[in-house]
PDB file of C-alpha atoms in Angstrom:
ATOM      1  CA  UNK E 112       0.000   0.000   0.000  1.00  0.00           C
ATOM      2  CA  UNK E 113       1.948   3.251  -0.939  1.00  0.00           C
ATOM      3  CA  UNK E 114       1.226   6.790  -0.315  1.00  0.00           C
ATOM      4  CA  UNK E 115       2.549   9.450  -2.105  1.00  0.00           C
ATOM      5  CA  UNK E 116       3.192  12.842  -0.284  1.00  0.00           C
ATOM      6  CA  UNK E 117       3.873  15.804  -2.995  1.00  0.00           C
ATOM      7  CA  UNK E 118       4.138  19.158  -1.041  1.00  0.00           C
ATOM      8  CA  UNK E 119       2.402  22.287  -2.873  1.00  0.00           C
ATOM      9  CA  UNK E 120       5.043  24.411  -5.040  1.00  0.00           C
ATOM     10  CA  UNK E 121       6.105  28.281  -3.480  1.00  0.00           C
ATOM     11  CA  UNK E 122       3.498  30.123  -2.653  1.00  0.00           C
ATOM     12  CA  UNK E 123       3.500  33.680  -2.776  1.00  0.00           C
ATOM     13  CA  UNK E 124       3.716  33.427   1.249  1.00  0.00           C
ATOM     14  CA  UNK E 125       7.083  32.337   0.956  1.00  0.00           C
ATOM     15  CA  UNK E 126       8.430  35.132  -0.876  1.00  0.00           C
ATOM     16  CA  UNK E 127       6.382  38.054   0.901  1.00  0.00           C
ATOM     17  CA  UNK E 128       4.681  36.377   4.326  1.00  0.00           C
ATOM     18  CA  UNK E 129       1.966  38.241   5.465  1.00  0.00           C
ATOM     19  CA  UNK E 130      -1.328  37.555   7.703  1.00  0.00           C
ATOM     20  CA  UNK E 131      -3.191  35.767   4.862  1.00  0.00           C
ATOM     21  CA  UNK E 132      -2.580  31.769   5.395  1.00  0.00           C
ATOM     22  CA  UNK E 133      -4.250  30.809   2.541  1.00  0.00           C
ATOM     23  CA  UNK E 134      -1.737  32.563  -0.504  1.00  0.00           C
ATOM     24  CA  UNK E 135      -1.902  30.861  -3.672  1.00  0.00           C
ATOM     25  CA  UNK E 136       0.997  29.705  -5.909  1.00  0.00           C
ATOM     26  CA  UNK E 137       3.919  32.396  -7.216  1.00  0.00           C
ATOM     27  CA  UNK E 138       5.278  32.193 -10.374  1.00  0.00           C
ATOM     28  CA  UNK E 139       7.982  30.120  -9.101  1.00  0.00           C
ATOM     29  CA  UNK E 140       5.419  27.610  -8.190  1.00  0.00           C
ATOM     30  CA  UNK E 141       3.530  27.337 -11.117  1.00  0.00           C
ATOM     31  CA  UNK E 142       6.712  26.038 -12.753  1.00  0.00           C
ATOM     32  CA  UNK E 143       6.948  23.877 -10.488  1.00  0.00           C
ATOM     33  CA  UNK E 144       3.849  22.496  -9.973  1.00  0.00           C
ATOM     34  CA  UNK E 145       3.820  21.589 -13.515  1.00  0.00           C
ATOM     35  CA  UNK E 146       7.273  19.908 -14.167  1.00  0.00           C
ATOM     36  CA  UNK E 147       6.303  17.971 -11.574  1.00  0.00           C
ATOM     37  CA  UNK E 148       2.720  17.010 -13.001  1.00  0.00           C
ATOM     38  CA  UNK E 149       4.414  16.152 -16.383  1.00  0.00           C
ATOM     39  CA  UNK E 150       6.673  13.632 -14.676  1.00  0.00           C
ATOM     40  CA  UNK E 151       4.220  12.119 -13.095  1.00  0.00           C
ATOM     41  CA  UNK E 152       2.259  11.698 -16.197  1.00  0.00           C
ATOM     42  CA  UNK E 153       5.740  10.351 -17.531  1.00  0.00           C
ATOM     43  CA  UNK E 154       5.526   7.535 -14.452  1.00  0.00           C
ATOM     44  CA  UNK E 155       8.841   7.355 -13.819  1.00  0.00           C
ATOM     45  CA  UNK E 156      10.395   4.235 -12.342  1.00  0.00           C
ATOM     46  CA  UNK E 157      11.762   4.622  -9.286  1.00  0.00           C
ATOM     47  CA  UNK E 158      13.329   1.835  -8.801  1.00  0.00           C
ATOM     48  CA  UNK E 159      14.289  -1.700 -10.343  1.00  0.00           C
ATOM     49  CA  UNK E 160      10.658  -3.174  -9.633  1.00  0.00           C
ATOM     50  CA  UNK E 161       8.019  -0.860 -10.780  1.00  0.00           C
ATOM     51  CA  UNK E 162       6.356   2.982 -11.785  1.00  0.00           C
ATOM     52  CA  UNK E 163       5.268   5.673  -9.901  1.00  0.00           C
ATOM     53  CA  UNK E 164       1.827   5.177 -10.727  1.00  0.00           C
ATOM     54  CA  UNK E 165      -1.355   6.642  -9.178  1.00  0.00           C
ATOM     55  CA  UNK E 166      -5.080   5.599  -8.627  1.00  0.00           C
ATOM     56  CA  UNK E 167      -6.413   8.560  -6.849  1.00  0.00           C
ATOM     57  CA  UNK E 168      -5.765  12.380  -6.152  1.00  0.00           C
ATOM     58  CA  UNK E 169      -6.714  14.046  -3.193  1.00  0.00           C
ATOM     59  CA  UNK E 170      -5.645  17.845  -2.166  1.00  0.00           C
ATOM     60  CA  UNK E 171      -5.706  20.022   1.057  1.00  0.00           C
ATOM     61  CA  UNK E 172      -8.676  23.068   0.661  1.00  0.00           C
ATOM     62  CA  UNK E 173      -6.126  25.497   0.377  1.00  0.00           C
ATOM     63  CA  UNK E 174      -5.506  27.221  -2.927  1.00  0.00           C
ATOM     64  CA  UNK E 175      -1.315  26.797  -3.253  1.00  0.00           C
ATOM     65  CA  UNK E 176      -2.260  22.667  -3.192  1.00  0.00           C
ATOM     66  CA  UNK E 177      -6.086  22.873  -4.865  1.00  0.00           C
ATOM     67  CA  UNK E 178      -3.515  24.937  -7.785  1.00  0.00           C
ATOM     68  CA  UNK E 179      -0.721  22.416  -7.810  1.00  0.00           C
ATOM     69  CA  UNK E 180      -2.584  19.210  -7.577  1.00  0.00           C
ATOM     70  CA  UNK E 181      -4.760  21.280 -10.762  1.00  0.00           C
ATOM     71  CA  UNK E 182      -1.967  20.517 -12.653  1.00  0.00           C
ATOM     72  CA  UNK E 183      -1.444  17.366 -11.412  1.00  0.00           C
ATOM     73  CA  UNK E 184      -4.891  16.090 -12.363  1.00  0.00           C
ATOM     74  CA  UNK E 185      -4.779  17.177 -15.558  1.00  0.00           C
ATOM     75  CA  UNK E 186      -1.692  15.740 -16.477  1.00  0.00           C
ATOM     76  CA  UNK E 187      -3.156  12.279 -15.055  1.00  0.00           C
ATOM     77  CA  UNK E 188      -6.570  12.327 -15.979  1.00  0.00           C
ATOM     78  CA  UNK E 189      -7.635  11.882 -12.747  1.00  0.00           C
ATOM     79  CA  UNK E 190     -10.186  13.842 -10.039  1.00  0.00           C
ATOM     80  CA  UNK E 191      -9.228  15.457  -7.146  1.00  0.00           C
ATOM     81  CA  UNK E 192     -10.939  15.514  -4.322  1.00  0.00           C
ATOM     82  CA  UNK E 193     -10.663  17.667  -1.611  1.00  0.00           C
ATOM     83  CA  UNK E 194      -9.520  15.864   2.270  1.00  0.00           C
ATOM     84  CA  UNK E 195      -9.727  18.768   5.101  1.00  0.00           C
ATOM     85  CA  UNK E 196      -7.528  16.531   6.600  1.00  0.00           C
ATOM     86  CA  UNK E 197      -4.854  17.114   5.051  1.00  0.00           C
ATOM     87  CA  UNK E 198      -4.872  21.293   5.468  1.00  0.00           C
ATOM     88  CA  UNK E 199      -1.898  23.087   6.410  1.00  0.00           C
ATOM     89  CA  UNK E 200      -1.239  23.661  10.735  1.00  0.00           C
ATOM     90  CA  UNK E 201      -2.110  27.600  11.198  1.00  0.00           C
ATOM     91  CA  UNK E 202       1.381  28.219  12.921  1.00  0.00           C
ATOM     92  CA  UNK E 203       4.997  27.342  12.717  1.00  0.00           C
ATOM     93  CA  UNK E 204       5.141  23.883  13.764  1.00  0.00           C
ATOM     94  CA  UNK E 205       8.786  23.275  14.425  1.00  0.00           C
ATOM     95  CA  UNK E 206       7.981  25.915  16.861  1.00  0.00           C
ATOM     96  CA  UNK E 207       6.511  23.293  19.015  1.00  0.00           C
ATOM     97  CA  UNK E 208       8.446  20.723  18.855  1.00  0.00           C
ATOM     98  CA  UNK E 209      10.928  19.743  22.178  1.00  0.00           C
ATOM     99  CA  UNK E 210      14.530  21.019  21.954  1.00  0.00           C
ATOM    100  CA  UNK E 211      17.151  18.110  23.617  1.00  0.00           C
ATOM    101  CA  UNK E 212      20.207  19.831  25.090  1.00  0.00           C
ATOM    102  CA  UNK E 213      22.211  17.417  23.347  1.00  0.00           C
ATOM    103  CA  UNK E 214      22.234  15.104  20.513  1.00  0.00           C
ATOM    104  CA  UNK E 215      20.602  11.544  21.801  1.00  0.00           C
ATOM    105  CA  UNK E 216      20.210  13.391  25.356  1.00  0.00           C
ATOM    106  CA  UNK E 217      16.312  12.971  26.768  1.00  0.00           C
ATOM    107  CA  UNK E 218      13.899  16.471  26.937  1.00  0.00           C
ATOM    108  CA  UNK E 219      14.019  17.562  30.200  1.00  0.00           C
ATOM    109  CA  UNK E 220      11.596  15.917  31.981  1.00  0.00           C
ATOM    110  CA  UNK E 221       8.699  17.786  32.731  1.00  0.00           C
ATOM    111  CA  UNK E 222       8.523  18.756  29.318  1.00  0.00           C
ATOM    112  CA  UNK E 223       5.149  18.769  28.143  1.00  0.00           C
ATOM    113  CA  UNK E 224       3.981  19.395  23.841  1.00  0.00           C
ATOM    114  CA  UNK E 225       1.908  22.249  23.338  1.00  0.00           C
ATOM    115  CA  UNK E 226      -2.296  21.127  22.678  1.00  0.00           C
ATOM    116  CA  UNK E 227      -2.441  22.828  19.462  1.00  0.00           C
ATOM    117  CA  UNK E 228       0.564  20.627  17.963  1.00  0.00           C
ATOM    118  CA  UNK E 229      -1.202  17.501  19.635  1.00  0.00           C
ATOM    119  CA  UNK E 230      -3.906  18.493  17.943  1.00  0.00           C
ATOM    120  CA  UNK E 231      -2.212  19.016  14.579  1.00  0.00           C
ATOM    121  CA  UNK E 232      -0.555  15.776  15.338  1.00  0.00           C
ATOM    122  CA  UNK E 233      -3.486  13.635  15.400  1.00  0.00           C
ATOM    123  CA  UNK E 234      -4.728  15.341  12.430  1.00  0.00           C
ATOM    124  CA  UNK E 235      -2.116  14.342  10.753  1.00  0.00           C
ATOM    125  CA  UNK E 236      -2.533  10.739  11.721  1.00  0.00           C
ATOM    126  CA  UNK E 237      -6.151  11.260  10.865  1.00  0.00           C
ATOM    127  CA  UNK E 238      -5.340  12.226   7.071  1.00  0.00           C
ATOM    128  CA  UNK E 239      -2.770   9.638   7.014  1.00  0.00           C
ATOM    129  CA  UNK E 240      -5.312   7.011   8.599  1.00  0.00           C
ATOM    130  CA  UNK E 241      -7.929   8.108   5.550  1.00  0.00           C
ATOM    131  CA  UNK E 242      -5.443   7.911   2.407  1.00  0.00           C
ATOM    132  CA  UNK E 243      -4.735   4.166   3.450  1.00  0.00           C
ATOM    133  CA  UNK E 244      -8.158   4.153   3.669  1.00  0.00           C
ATOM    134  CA  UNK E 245      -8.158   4.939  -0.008  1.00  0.00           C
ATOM    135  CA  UNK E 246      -5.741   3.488  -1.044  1.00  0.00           C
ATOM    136  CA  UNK E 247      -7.523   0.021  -0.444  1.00  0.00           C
ATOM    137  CA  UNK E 248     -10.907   0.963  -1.441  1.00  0.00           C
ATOM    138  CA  UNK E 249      -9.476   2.143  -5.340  1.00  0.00           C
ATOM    139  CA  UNK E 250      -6.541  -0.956  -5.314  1.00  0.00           C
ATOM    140  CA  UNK E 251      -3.269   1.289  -5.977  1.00  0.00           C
ATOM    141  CA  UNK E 252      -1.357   4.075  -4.473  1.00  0.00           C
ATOM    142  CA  UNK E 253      -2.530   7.517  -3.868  1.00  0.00           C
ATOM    143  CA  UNK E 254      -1.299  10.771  -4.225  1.00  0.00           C
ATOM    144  CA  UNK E 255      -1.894  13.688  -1.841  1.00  0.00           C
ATOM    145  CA  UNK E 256      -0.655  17.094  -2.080  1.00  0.00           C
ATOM    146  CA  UNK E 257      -0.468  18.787   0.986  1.00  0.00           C
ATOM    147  CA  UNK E 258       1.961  21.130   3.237  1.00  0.00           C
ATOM    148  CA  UNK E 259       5.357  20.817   4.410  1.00  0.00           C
ATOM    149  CA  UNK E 260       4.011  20.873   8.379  1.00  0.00           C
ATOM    150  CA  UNK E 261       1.795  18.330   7.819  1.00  0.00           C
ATOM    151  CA  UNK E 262       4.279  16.123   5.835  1.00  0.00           C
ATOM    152  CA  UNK E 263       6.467  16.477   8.294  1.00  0.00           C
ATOM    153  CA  UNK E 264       3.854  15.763  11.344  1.00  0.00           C
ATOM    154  CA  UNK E 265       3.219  12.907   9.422  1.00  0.00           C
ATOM    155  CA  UNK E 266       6.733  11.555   9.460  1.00  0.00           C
ATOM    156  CA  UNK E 267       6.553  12.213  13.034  1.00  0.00           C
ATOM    157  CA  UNK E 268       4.214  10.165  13.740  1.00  0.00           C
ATOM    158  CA  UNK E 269       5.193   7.427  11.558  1.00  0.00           C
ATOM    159  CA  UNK E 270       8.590   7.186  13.328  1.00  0.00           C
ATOM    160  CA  UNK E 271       6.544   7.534  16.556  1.00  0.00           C
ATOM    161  CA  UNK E 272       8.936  10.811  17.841  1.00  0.00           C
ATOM    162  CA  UNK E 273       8.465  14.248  17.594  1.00  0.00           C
ATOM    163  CA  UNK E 274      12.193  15.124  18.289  1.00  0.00           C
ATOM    164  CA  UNK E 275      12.871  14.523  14.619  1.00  0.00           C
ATOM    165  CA  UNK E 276      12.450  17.556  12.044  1.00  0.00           C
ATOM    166  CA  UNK E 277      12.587  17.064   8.623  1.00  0.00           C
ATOM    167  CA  UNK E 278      13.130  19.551   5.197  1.00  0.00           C
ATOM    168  CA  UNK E 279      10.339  19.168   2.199  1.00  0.00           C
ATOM    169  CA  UNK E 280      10.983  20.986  -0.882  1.00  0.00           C
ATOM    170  CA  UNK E 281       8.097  22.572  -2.758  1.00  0.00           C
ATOM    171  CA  UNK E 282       6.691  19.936  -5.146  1.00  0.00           C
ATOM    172  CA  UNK E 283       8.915  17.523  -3.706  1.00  0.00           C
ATOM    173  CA  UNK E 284       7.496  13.849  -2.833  1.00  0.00           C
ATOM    174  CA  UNK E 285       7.445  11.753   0.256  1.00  0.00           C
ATOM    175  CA  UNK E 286       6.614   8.145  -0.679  1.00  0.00           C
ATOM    176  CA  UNK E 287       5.121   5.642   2.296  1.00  0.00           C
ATOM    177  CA  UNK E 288       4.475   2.093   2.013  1.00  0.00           C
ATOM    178  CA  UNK E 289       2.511  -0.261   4.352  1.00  0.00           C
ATOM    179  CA  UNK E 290       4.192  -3.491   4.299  1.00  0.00           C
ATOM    180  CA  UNK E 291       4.284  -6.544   6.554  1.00  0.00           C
ATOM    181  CA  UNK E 292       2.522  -4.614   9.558  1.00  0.00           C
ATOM    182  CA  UNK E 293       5.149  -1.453   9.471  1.00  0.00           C
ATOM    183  CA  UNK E 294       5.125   1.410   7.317  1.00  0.00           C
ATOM    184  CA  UNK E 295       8.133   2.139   5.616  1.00  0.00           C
ATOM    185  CA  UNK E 296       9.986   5.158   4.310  1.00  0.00           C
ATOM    186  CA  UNK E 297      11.066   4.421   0.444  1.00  0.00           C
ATOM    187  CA  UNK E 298      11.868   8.063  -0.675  1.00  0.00           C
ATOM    188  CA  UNK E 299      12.392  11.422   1.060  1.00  0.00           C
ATOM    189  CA  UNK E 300      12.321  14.728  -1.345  1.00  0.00           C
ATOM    190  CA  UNK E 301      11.811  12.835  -4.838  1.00  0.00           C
ATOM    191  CA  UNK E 302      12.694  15.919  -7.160  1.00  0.00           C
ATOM    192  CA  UNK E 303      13.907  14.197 -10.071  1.00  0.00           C
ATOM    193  CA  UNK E 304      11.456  16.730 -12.062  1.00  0.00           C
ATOM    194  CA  UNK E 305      13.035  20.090 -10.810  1.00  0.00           C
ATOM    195  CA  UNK E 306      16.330  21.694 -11.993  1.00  0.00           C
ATOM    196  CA  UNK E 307      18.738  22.331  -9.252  1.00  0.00           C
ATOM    197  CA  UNK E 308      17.525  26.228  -9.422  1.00  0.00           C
ATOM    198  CA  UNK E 309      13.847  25.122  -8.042  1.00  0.00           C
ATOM    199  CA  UNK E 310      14.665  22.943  -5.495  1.00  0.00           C
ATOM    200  CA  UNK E 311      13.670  25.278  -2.875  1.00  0.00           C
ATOM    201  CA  UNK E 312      11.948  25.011   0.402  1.00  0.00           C
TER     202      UNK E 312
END
């Protein structure tokens, strides 16, 4: 059972931030958006044993995803649905997260997570929960595109730990696979369809 992971390309919140959560794509991120729906319609092995293929789209309400997984469907020929699941946290999540004094040290104890990232934490295992969901009802892998904080939350709570950060690149994937009662992590940042000057985060 795989899960793809694509994050949205730059938004126009990442070149001028402002109060407005909900920016859509810059020019940047068109481009972006669509090299990376054209190699997806390419479906590019991966590896030695198969394609990146998909059987369903599904995209976070906000307009920098609903634009890049646009491009996405078109290129694929398939529907996207919208899953409020999979919507972006409303504040800086590695803000949240526990600091260790050390590398491999414990948090101090005491330490307690903030609600709203437990919250945003078991959305993301929510939205994770519903595209395996998917995945089984339409027999293949599915593709959501979604946010860098919630890819990342995700991770999290794959690897069960939230002192782990990660980096997502705009239109980069994250690819998941359920497989003998464990998920696994096959790729982190597939970018294969961006020149070295749009690999940005």
């Amino acid at each position: 059972m795989k899960i793809y992971l694509a994050r949205h390309g730059q938004s126009t919140w990442q070149l001028e931030p402002s109060d407005d959560l909900d920016t859509p794509l810059s020019d940047t991120g068109h481009r972006q958006a669509q090299l990376l729906a054209a190699w997806l319609a390419d479906h590019p092995a991966l590896d030695g044993k198969g394609r990146l293929e998909v059987a369903a789209l599904r995209t976070s309400p906000l307009k920098r995803a609903q634009e890049t997984a646009g491009y996405v469907s078109r290129a694929l020929g398939l529907p996207v649905e919208i899953q409020p699941t999979l919507t972006e946290a409303p504040f800086h999540v590695v803000e949240e997260l526990p600091r260790a004094p050390a590398p491999f040290e414990p948090v101090p104890a005491g330490y307690r997570l903030p609600e709203r990232y437990l919250r945003f934490r078991e959305q993301a295992e929510e939205a994770l929960t519903e595209l395996a969901e998917l995945s089984g009802q339409v027999g293949g892998p599915v593709l959501a595109v979604t946010h860098g904080g919630l890819i990342k939350t995700l991770l999290r709570v794959v690897a069960q730990t939230d002192l782990t950060c990660f980096q997502i690149y705009n239109s980069g994937i994250v690819a998941l696979d359920w497989k003998n009662g464990r998920w696994r992590l096959l790729h982190l940042n597939l970018w294969d369809h961006l020149p070295p000057d749009l690999r940005l985060t």
